Coordinates of C-alpha atoms in Angstrom, one line a residue:
X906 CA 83.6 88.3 115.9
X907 CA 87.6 88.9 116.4
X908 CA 89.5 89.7 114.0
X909 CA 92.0 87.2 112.6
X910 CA 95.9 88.5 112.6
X911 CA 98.6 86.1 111.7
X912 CA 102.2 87.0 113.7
X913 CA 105.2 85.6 112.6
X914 CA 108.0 85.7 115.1
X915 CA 111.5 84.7 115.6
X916 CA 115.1 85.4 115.5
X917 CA 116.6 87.7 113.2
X918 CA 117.6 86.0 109.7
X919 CA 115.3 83.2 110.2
X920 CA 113.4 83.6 107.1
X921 CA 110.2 85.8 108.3
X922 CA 110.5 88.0 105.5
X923 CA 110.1 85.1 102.7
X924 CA 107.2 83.3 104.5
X925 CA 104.9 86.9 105.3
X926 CA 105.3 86.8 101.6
X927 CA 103.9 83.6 100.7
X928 CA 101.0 83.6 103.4
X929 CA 100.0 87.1 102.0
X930 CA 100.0 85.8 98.7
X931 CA 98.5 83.0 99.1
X932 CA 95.9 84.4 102.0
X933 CA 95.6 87.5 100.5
X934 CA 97.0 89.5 102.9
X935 CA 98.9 92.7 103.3
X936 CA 102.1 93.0 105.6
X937 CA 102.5 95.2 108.8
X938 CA 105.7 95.6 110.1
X939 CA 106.4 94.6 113.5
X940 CA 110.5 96.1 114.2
X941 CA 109.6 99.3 116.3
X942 CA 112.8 100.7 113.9
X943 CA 111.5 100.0 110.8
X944 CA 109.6 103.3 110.9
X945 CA 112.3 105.3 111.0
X946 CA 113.1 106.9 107.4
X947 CA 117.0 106.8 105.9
X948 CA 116.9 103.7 108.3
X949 CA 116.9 100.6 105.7
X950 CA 119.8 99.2 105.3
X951 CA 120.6 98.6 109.4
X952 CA 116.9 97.7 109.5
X953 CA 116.7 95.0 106.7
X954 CA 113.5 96.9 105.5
X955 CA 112.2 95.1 102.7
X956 CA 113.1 96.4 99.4
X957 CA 110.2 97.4 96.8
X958 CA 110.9 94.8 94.3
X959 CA 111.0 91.9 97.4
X960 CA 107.6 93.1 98.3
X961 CA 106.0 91.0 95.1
X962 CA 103.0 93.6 95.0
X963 CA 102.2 92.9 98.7
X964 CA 101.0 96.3 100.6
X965 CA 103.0 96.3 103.7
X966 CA 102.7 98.9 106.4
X967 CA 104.3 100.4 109.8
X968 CA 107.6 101.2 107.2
X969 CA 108.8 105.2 106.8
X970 CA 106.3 106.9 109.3
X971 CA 108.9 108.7 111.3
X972 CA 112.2 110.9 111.0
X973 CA 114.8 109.3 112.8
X974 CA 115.3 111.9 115.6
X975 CA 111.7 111.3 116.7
X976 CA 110.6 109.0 119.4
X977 CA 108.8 106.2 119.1
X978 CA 107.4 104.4 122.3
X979 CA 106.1 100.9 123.1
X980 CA 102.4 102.3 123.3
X981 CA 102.8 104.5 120.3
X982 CA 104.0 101.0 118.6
X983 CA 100.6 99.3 119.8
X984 CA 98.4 102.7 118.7
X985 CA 100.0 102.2 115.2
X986 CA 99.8 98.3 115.1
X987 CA 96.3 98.2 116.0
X988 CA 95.0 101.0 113.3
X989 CA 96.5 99.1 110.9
X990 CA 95.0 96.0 112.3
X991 CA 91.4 97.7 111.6
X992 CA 92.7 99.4 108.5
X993 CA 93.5 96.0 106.7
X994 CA 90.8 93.8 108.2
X995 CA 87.7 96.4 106.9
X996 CA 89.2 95.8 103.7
X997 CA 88.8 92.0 103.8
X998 CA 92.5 91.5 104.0
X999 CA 94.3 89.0 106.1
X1000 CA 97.2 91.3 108.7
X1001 CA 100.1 89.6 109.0
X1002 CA 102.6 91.0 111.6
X1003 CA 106.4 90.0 110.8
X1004 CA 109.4 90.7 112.8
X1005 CA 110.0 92.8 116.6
X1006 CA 110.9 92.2 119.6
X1007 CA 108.9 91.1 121.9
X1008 CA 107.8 93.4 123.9
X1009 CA 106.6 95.7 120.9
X1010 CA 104.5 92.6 119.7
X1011 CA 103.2 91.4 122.6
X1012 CA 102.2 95.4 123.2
X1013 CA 101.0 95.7 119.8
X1014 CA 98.6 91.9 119.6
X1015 CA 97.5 92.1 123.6
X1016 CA 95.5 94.6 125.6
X1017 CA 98.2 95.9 127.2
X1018 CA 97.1 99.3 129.0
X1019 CA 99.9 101.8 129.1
X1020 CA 97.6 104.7 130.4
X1021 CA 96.9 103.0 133.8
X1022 CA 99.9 103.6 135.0
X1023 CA 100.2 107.4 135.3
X1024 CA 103.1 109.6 135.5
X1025 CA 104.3 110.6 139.1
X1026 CA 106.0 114.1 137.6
X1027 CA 107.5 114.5 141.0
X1028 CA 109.4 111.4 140.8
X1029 CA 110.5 111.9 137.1
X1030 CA 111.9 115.8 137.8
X1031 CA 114.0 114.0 140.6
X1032 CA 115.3 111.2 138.4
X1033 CA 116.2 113.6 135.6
X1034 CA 117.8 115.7 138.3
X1035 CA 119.9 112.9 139.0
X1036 CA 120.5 111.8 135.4
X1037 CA 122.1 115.4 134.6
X1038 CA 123.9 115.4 138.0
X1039 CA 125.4 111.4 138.0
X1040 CA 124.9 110.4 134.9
X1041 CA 123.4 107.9 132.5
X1042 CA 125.3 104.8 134.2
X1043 CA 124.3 105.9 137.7
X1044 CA 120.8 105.3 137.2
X1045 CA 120.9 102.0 134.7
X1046 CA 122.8 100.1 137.5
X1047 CA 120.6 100.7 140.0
X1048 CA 117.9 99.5 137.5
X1049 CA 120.3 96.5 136.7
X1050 CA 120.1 96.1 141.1
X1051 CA 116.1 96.4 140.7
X1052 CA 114.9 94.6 137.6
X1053 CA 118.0 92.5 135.9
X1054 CA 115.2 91.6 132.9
X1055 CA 114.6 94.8 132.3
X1056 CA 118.0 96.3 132.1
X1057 CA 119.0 93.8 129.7
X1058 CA 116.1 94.9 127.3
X1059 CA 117.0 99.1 127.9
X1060 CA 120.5 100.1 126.6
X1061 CA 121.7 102.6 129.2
X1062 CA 121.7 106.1 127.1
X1063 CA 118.0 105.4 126.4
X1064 CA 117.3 108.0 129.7
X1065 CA 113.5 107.9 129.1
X1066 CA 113.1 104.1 129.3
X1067 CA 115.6 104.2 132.0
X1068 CA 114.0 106.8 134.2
X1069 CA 110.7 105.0 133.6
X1070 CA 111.4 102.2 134.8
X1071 CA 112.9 103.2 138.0
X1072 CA 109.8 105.9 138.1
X1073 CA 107.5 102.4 138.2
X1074 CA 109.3 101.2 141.0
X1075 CA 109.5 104.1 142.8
X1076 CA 105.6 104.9 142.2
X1077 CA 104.3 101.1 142.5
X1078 CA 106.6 99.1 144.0
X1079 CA 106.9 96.6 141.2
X1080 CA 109.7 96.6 138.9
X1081 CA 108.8 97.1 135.3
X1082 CA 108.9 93.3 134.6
X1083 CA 106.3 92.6 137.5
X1084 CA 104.0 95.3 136.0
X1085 CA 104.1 94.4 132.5
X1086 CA 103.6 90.6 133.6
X1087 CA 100.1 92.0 135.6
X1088 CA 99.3 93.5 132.2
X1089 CA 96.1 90.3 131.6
X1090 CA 97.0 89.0 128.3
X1091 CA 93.6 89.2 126.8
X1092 CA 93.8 89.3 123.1
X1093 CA 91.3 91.2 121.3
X1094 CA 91.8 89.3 118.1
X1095 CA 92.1 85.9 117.0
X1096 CA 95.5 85.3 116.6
X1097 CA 97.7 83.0 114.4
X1098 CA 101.2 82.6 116.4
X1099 CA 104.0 81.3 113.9
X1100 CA 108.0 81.1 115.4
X1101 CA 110.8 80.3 113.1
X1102 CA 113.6 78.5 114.7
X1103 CA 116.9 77.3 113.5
X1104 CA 119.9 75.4 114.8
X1105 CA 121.8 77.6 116.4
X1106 CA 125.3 77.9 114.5
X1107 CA 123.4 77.4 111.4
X1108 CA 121.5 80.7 112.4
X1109 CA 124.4 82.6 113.7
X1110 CA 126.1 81.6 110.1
X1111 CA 123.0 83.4 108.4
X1112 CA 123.6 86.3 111.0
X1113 CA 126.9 86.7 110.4
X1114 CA 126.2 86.8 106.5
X1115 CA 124.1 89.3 106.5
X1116 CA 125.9 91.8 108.4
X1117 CA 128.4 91.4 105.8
X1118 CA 125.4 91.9 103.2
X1119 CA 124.7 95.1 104.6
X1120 CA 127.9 96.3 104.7
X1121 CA 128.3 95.7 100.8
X1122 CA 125.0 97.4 100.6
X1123 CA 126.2 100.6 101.9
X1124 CA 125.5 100.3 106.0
X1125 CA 128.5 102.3 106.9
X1126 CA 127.7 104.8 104.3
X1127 CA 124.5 104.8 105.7
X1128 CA 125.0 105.7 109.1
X1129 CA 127.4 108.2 108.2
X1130 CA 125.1 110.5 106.9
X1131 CA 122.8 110.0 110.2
X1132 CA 125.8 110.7 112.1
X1133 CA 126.6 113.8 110.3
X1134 CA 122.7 115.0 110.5
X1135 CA 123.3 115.4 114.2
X1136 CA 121.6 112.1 115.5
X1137 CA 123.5 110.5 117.0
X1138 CA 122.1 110.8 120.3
X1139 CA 118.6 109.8 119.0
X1140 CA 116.1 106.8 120.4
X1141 CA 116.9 105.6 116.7
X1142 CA 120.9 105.6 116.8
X1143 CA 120.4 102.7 119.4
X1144 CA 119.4 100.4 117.6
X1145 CA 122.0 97.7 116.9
X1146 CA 123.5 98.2 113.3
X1147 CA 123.7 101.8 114.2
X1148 CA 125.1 102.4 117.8
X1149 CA 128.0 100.1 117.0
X1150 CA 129.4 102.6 114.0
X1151 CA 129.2 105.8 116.5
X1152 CA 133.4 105.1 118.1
X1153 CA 134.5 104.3 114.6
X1154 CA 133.1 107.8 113.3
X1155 CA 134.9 109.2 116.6
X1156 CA 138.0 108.0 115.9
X1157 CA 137.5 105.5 118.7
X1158 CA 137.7 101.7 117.1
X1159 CA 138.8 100.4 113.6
X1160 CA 135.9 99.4 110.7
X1161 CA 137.0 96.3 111.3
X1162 CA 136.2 96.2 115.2
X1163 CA 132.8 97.9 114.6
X1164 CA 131.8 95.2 112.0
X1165 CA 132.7 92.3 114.3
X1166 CA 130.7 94.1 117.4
X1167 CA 127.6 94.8 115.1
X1168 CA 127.9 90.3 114.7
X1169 CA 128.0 89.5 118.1
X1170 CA 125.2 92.1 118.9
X1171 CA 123.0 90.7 116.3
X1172 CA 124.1 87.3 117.4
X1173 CA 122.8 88.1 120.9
X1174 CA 120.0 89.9 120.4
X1175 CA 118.5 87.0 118.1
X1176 CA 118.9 84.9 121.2
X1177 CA 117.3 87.3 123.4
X1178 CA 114.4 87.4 121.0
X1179 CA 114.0 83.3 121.1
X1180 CA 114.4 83.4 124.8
X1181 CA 111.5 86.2 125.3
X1182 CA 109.4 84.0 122.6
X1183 CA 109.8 80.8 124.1
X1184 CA 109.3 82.2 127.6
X1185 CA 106.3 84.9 126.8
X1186 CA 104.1 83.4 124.3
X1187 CA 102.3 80.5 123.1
X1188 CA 103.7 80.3 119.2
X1189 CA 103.3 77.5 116.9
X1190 CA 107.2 76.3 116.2
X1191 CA 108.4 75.7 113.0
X1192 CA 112.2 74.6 112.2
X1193 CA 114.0 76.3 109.1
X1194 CA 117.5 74.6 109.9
X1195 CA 118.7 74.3 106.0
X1196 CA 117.8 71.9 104.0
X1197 CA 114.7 71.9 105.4
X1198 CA 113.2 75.5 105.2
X1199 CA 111.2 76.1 101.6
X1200 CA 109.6 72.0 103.1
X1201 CA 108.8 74.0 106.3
X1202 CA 106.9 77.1 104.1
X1203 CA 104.8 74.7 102.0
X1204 CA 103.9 73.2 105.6
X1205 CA 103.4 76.1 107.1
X1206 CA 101.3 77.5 104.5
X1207 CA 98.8 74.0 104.6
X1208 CA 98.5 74.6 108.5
X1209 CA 96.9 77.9 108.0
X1210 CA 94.8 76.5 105.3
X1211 CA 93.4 74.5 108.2
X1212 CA 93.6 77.2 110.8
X1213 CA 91.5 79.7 108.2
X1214 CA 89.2 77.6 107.0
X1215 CA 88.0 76.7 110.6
X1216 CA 87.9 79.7 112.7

């Protein structure tokens, strides 16, 4: 028999955080963290990890595994999402994945095989040549010619996503997109699908909020001392809520202009991650558009009742 996993997907400041924790109460469950950057330690603040005392007792998991100048792929996402999977289910616990992007969850709850597709070295040495001899930009527009969908999901200093994507191309003829779309989506585990979604201004209000949060928390301070460590060329330094602090620390751009870039980011990646959702998997919709949302969580939490109790 499959295993059941709940997922809980959506937008950025949606509310996943709050629900995980009432399902896992209520379900008992334990939480596994489903934002590839969560893992990174010193990385909390720009992350939104959870704080202890918000956790309510819940275990959650996939939080502080890695140093932040270590890489972290998409398949070493689903190797790490899957052993908790097992871990958590042999204990007669409900998993409940919250939060990611799209691509890491879809990895992480399908069979998605990334060891079909092996490495042509040959083709890789020539890209890299070509990275150190035209640079970064040379190589991401001629993905952005190739595969438009997958140049939008890659910022262009992350070289290795970069080169492998072009290395698919070269190697397969498909572009990255095409191959991942092959990938049969062929879950081995019962799944649960829940998507928070809000009215858009109302959401992009929350958004805007909690950037400012963060920056009372300590954000700037935060990446500071990653900065100073020496990573700022890291995988992890992309993330948004980091990369937009780096000209600031230069002497390049105002506080001011860095805070009001880090807004729109967020505001655009949340709609990325609504259009990949919408487009990529079939989720169970829920609306949290205040006044509504703590009505939506009692709602949401008779659903599963339902759901459980007859699988």
């Amino acid at each position: 028999m499959k295993k059941t996993v709940i997922a809980i997907m959506g937008p950025t400041a949606v509310g996943k955080t709050a629900l995980s924790i009432e399902i896992a109460k209520r379900f008992q469950g334990e939480i596994i963290s489903g934002d590839s950057m969560q893992i990174y330690k010193g990385m909390d603040i720009g992350t939104a990890k959870i704080k202890k005392e918000e956790m309510q007792g819940i275990r959650h998991h996939m939080i502080d595994l890695k140093q932040p100048n270590e890489e972290f792929s998409v398949a070493d996402f689903q190797s790490y999402v899957q052993m908790y999977i097992d871990e958590v289910s042999n204990r007669n616990k409900l998993p409940i994945i919250v939060g990611g992007s799209g691509l890491y969850i879809q990895a992480g709850l399908y069979n998605y095989n990334f060891s079909n597709q092996k490495r042509d070295e040959s083709i890789t040495k020539r890209l890299e040549n070509r990275l150190n001899e035209e640079g970064s930009l040379s190589l991401y527009n001629e993905l952005k010619e190739i595969d438009p969908n997958q140049a939008e999901k890659v910022h262009p200093n992350n070289h290795r996503r970069v080169i492998r994507a072009l290395e698919i191309y070269e190697s397969t003829g498909m572009t990255m997109t095409e191959y991942q779309q092959k990938q049969a989506l062929d879950s081995p585990y019962h799944l649960v699908l829940i998507g928070l979604e809000m009215e858009r201004e109302k959401l992009y209000e929350r958004i805007n909020h909690r950037v400012e949060l963060m920056i009372e928390e300590g954000l700037v301070q935060e990446v500071k001392e990653l900065f100073e460590k020496g990573y700022e060329n890291c995988q992890s330094m992309k993330a948004i809520g980091y990369k937009e602090f780096i000209p600031y620390f230069k002497g390049e751009q105002s506080l001011e202009e860095s805070i009001t870039i880090l807004k729109r980011n967020s505001r655009r990646f949340a709609k990325r991650q609504f259009t990949w959702f919408k487009n990529k998997m079939k989720i169970n919709w829920y609306d949290m558009t205040p006044p509504n949302g703590e009505e939506k969580i009692h709602k949401i939490l008779d659903d599963l009742a339902g759901i459980l109790k007859n699988k």
